mmCIF file of C-alpha atoms in Angstrom:
data_model
loop_
_atom_site.group_PDB
_atom_site.id
_atom_site.type_symbol
_atom_site.label_atom_id
_atom_site.label_comp_id
_atom_site.label_asym_id
_atom_site.label_seq_id
_atom_site.Cartn_x
_atom_site.Cartn_y
_atom_site.Cartn_z
ATOM 1 C CA MET M 1 -22.632 -1.813 11.895
ATOM 2 C CA ARG M 2 -19.800 0.594 11.220
ATOM 3 C CA ALA M 3 -18.693 1.465 7.739
ATOM 4 C CA HIS M 4 -15.035 0.715 8.230
ATOM 5 C CA PRO M 5 -14.484 -1.842 11.011
ATOM 6 C CA ILE M 6 -11.118 -2.668 9.441
ATOM 7 C CA LEU M 7 -9.937 0.930 9.411
ATOM 8 C CA LEU M 8 -11.074 1.645 12.935
ATOM 9 C CA GLY M 9 -9.843 -1.625 14.361
ATOM 10 C CA MET M 10 -6.365 -0.914 13.079
ATOM 11 C CA LEU M 11 -6.244 2.360 15.018
ATOM 12 C CA LEU M 12 -5.968 0.389 18.245
ATOM 13 C CA VAL M 13 -2.684 -1.203 17.197
ATOM 14 C CA ILE M 14 -0.942 1.568 15.249
ATOM 15 C CA PRO M 15 2.800 1.611 15.928
ATOM 16 C CA SER M 16 4.751 4.816 16.438
ATOM 17 C CA VAL M 17 6.309 4.665 12.974
ATOM 18 C CA ALA M 18 4.639 4.286 9.590
ATOM 19 C CA LEU M 19 4.450 0.879 7.968
ATOM 20 C CA ALA M 20 5.972 0.564 4.520
ATOM 21 C CA ALA M 21 3.486 -0.617 1.888
ATOM 22 C CA PRO M 22 4.141 -1.959 -1.617
ATOM 23 C CA ALA M 23 3.685 0.738 -4.242
ATOM 24 C CA HIS M 24 0.947 -1.115 -6.117
ATOM 25 C CA ALA M 25 -1.120 -1.508 -2.960
ATOM 26 C CA GLY M 26 -1.703 2.236 -2.769
ATOM 27 C CA GLU M 27 -3.458 2.460 -6.113
ATOM 28 C CA ARG M 28 -7.144 3.318 -6.238
ATOM 29 C CA CYS M 29 -9.528 0.526 -7.114
ATOM 30 C CA PHE M 30 -11.963 2.565 -9.217
ATOM 31 C CA ASP M 31 -12.549 5.784 -11.096
ATOM 32 C CA LEU M 32 -15.578 6.945 -9.153
ATOM 33 C CA SER M 33 -16.063 10.093 -11.213
ATOM 34 C CA THR M 34 -17.902 7.993 -13.809
ATOM 35 C CA PRO M 35 -20.618 5.341 -13.370
ATOM 36 C CA LEU M 36 -19.524 1.773 -12.674
ATOM 37 C CA VAL M 37 -21.320 -0.947 -14.610
ATOM 38 C CA ALA M 38 -20.191 -3.960 -12.549
ATOM 39 C CA PRO M 39 -18.256 -4.816 -9.375
ATOM 40 C CA PRO M 40 -14.554 -5.699 -9.777
ATOM 41 C CA ARG M 41 -15.293 -9.386 -9.144
ATOM 42 C CA ALA M 42 -18.377 -11.198 -10.433
ATOM 43 C CA SER M 43 -21.017 -11.578 -7.726
ATOM 44 C CA LEU M 44 -21.581 -14.987 -6.193
ATOM 45 C CA PRO M 45 -24.727 -16.862 -7.274
ATOM 46 C CA LEU M 46 -27.711 -16.037 -5.089
ATOM 47 C CA PRO M 47 -28.511 -19.084 -2.913
ATOM 48 C CA THR M 48 -31.818 -20.721 -3.827
ATOM 49 C CA ALA M 49 -32.311 -22.496 -0.502
ATOM 50 C CA GLY M 50 -31.919 -19.485 1.779
ATOM 51 C CA GLY M 51 -28.870 -18.359 3.703
ATOM 52 C CA ASP M 52 -25.968 -16.394 2.273
ATOM 53 C CA ALA M 53 -23.239 -17.264 -0.214
ATOM 54 C CA SER M 54 -19.732 -16.230 0.826
ATOM 55 C CA ALA M 55 -16.131 -16.552 -0.312
ATOM 56 C CA ALA M 56 -12.750 -15.082 0.593
ATOM 57 C CA GLY M 57 -9.156 -15.273 -0.525
ATOM 58 C CA ALA M 58 -5.932 -13.410 -1.215
ATOM 59 C CA ARG M 59 -3.718 -12.404 -4.106
ATOM 60 C CA GLY M 60 -0.320 -11.303 -2.930
ATOM 61 C CA ASP M 61 -0.766 -8.814 -0.104
ATOM 62 C CA VAL M 62 -4.361 -8.003 -1.059
ATOM 63 C CA VAL M 63 -7.095 -9.897 0.808
ATOM 64 C CA TRP M 64 -10.685 -9.974 -0.421
ATOM 65 C CA ALA M 65 -14.109 -11.242 0.604
ATOM 66 C CA GLN M 66 -17.560 -11.555 -0.972
ATOM 67 C CA ARG M 67 -21.034 -12.184 0.349
ATOM 68 C CA ARG M 68 -24.509 -12.278 -1.174
ATOM 69 C CA GLY M 69 -27.931 -12.718 0.342
ATOM 70 C CA VAL M 70 -31.512 -11.520 0.478
ATOM 71 C CA VAL M 71 -32.518 -8.659 2.772
ATOM 72 C CA ARG M 72 -36.223 -8.267 3.442
ATOM 73 C CA ARG M 73 -36.156 -4.497 3.276
ATOM 74 C CA PRO M 74 -36.990 -2.183 0.332
ATOM 75 C CA ILE M 75 -34.090 -1.154 -1.873
ATOM 76 C CA GLU M 76 -34.929 2.494 -1.115
ATOM 77 C CA LYS M 77 -34.421 1.951 2.629
ATOM 78 C CA LEU M 78 -31.091 0.167 2.161
ATOM 79 C CA ARG M 79 -29.818 2.773 -0.259
ATOM 80 C CA ALA M 80 -30.788 5.656 2.039
ATOM 81 C CA TYR M 81 -28.956 3.998 4.932
ATOM 82 C CA LEU M 82 -25.799 3.210 2.989
ATOM 83 C CA GLU M 83 -25.579 6.660 1.385
ATOM 84 C CA ASP M 84 -25.784 8.525 4.712
ATOM 85 C CA PRO M 85 -22.269 9.139 6.147
ATOM 86 C CA ARG M 86 -23.708 9.656 9.639
ATOM 87 C CA HIS M 87 -24.329 5.918 9.850
ATOM 88 C CA PHE M 88 -20.620 5.298 9.339
ATOM 89 C CA LYS M 89 -19.186 7.527 12.079
ATOM 90 C CA ASP M 90 -17.725 5.324 14.774
ATOM 91 C CA GLN M 91 -17.242 6.686 18.284
ATOM 92 C CA GLN M 92 -13.474 6.389 17.750
ATOM 93 C CA VAL M 93 -13.635 9.031 14.996
ATOM 94 C CA ASP M 94 -13.009 12.429 16.570
ATOM 95 C CA GLU M 95 -13.806 14.536 13.498
ATOM 96 C CA MET M 96 -15.676 13.759 10.282
ATOM 97 C CA THR M 97 -16.479 16.059 7.371
ATOM 98 C CA VAL M 98 -18.466 15.293 4.229
ATOM 99 C CA ALA M 99 -17.733 17.000 0.908
ATOM 100 C CA PRO M 100 -20.252 16.619 -1.941
ATOM 101 C CA MET M 101 -18.648 15.797 -5.299
ATOM 102 C CA PRO M 102 -19.912 16.521 -8.830
ATOM 103 C CA THR M 103 -22.667 14.019 -9.556
ATOM 104 C CA GLY M 104 -23.067 14.143 -13.334
ATOM 105 C CA PRO M 105 -24.547 10.801 -14.427
ATOM 106 C CA LEU M 106 -24.021 9.337 -10.939
ATOM 107 C CA LEU M 107 -26.883 9.087 -8.453
ATOM 108 C CA LYS M 108 -24.666 10.091 -5.513
ATOM 109 C CA HIS M 109 -21.027 11.143 -5.082
ATOM 110 C CA HIS M 110 -19.190 12.417 -2.014
ATOM 111 C CA GLN M 111 -15.975 12.207 -0.004
ATOM 112 C CA VAL M 112 -15.723 11.618 3.732
ATOM 113 C CA HIS M 113 -12.690 12.832 5.686
ATOM 114 C CA SER M 114 -12.108 11.177 9.072
ATOM 115 C CA LEU M 115 -9.657 12.101 11.820
ATOM 116 C CA VAL M 116 -8.806 9.992 14.853
ATOM 117 C CA ARG M 117 -6.517 10.708 17.795
ATOM 118 C CA PRO M 118 -5.929 7.171 19.111
ATOM 119 C CA PHE M 119 -3.077 8.111 21.460
ATOM 120 C CA PRO M 120 -1.530 11.327 22.796
ATOM 121 C CA LEU M 121 0.440 13.142 20.075
ATOM 122 C CA VAL M 122 -0.800 10.683 17.420
ATOM 123 C CA THR M 123 -3.245 11.777 14.704
ATOM 124 C CA VAL M 124 -4.514 9.502 11.958
ATOM 125 C CA GLU M 125 -6.473 10.866 8.985
ATOM 126 C CA TRP M 126 -7.926 9.353 5.835
ATOM 127 C CA THR M 127 -10.405 10.207 3.102
ATOM 128 C CA ASP M 128 -12.926 7.853 1.520
ATOM 129 C CA GLU M 129 -14.744 8.438 -1.757
ATOM 130 C CA TRP M 130 -18.259 7.064 -2.299
ATOM 131 C CA SER M 131 -20.441 6.892 -5.398
ATOM 132 C CA THR M 132 -23.741 5.343 -6.452
ATOM 133 C CA SER M 133 -24.248 4.192 -10.051
ATOM 134 C CA LEU M 134 -27.555 3.255 -11.682
ATOM 135 C CA LEU M 135 -27.553 -0.291 -13.091
ATOM 136 C CA ALA M 136 -31.246 -0.785 -13.904
ATOM 137 C CA GLY M 137 -34.456 1.185 -13.754
ATOM 138 C CA SER M 138 -34.590 4.972 -13.741
ATOM 139 C CA ARG M 139 -33.115 7.740 -11.607
ATOM 140 C CA ASP M 140 -36.545 8.217 -10.032
ATOM 141 C CA ARG M 141 -37.056 4.501 -9.423
ATOM 142 C CA PRO M 142 -33.822 2.505 -9.517
ATOM 143 C CA ASP M 143 -34.218 -1.266 -9.680
ATOM 144 C CA ALA M 144 -30.491 -1.924 -9.250
ATOM 145 C CA VAL M 145 -27.659 0.296 -8.029
ATOM 146 C CA LEU M 146 -23.950 -0.161 -7.380
ATOM 147 C CA ILE M 147 -22.560 1.645 -4.335
ATOM 148 C CA ALA M 148 -18.750 1.825 -4.387
ATOM 149 C CA TYR M 149 -16.275 3.136 -1.827
ATOM 150 C CA GLN M 150 -12.502 3.420 -1.561
ATOM 151 C CA LYS M 151 -9.807 5.074 0.500
ATOM 152 C CA VAL M 152 -8.287 7.838 -1.646
ATOM 153 C CA ALA M 153 -5.932 9.650 0.733
ATOM 154 C CA GLY M 154 -4.458 9.612 4.203
ATOM 155 C CA THR M 155 -2.742 7.195 6.551
ATOM 156 C CA SER M 156 -0.237 4.716 5.153
ATOM 157 C CA TYR M 157 -1.157 2.197 7.844
ATOM 158 C CA ILE M 158 -3.975 1.081 5.551
ATOM 159 C CA ALA M 159 -2.500 0.864 2.074
ATOM 160 C CA ARG M 160 -5.619 -0.208 0.195
ATOM 161 C CA PHE M 161 -9.297 -0.414 1.111
ATOM 162 C CA CYS M 162 -12.281 -0.532 -1.249
ATOM 163 C CA GLY M 163 -15.543 -2.293 -1.854
ATOM 164 C CA THR M 164 -18.902 -2.422 -3.596
ATOM 165 C CA LEU M 165 -22.501 -3.236 -2.782
ATOM 166 C CA VAL M 166 -24.902 -4.135 -5.577
ATOM 167 C CA LEU M 167 -28.528 -3.689 -4.526
ATOM 168 C CA THR M 168 -31.138 -5.294 -6.782
ATOM 169 C CA ARG M 169 -34.885 -5.032 -6.270
ATOM 170 C CA ILE M 170 -36.570 -8.441 -5.966
ATOM 171 C CA ASP M 171 -39.942 -6.974 -5.056
ATOM 172 C CA GLU M 172 -41.163 -3.867 -3.233
ATOM 173 C CA GLN M 173 -40.092 -5.223 0.170
ATOM 174 C CA THR M 174 -37.104 -7.418 -0.709
ATOM 175 C CA THR M 175 -33.595 -6.688 -1.990
ATOM 176 C CA ASP M 176 -30.751 -8.848 -3.285
ATOM 177 C CA VAL M 177 -27.483 -7.563 -1.749
ATOM 178 C CA ALA M 178 -24.124 -8.585 -3.257
ATOM 179 C CA GLN M 179 -21.001 -7.364 -1.440
ATOM 180 C CA PHE M 180 -17.324 -7.262 -2.360
ATOM 181 C CA GLU M 181 -14.414 -5.842 -0.384
ATOM 182 C CA GLU M 182 -10.626 -5.926 -0.641
ATOM 183 C CA ALA M 183 -7.793 -4.406 1.347
ATOM 184 C CA THR M 184 -4.101 -4.390 2.148
ATOM 185 C CA ILE M 185 -3.833 -3.995 5.913
ATOM 186 C CA THR M 186 -1.208 -5.520 8.173
ATOM 187 C CA GLY M 187 -2.726 -8.062 10.530
ATOM 188 C CA ARG M 188 -6.036 -8.452 8.697
ATOM 189 C CA SER M 189 -6.999 -11.747 7.090
ATOM 190 C CA HIS M 190 -9.627 -12.551 4.494
ATOM 191 C CA ASP M 191 -11.581 -14.295 7.253
ATOM 192 C CA ASP M 192 -11.716 -10.990 9.160
ATOM 193 C CA MET M 193 -13.114 -9.299 6.060
ATOM 194 C CA LYS M 194 -15.565 -12.141 5.507
ATOM 195 C CA GLN M 195 -16.932 -11.623 9.020
ATOM 196 C CA GLY M 196 -17.154 -7.877 8.444
ATOM 197 C CA LEU M 197 -19.411 -8.401 5.437
ATOM 198 C CA ALA M 198 -21.599 -10.786 7.441
ATOM 199 C CA ASP M 199 -21.954 -8.125 10.132
ATOM 200 C CA MET M 200 -22.944 -5.549 7.511
ATOM 201 C CA LEU M 201 -25.708 -7.779 6.130
ATOM 202 C CA ALA M 202 -26.935 -8.442 9.660
ATOM 203 C CA THR M 203 -27.188 -4.691 10.268
ATOM 204 C CA LEU M 204 -29.150 -4.136 7.062
ATOM 205 C CA ARG M 205 -31.540 -6.941 8.002
ATOM 206 C CA ALA M 206 -32.107 -5.344 11.401
ATOM 207 C CA LEU M 207 -33.130 -1.933 10.036
ATOM 208 C CA PRO M 208 -36.600 -0.903 11.246
#
């Protein structure tokens, strides 16, 4: 699994001139300098008969997708994986730097700057911001956390990109994972995003 399959996939089809994006689409989704108490869209009900719940749609030029399911891995393992930027560096990214941000009441806060040279004389750069908020439990033993991410600067080819993962401890070896993601990207549908979330859950389930 790669952190931003949408972002990286778009680099293969970037035209030689910038795409114009609606002004509202460039706005940030969150204020990640303070803890978040809930995802931007209510999580889907957790299926009682196994499998995952999923949904997708669009509002104007913004497409979104959701997914929720059980991952039989400890919440600590999933959190450690998702908070490590090294797991999100695709081979198409030529340079990546991580800048820690003030944590304050947050559990984790950093920015990731990525640079790609997809074609000769073409450079694409963007910066993502990530934070982890405590929803339940204690800082030493969280029982629920909300990991949020968003593009905050860089290429206009991707006007908007953000998402959340809510991890909730079911027991010591099992975690409820609720995902949400939305974006404004030319050529990407909500079905593409829906598949991306499915791939992310599959990766988490395959962790050793």
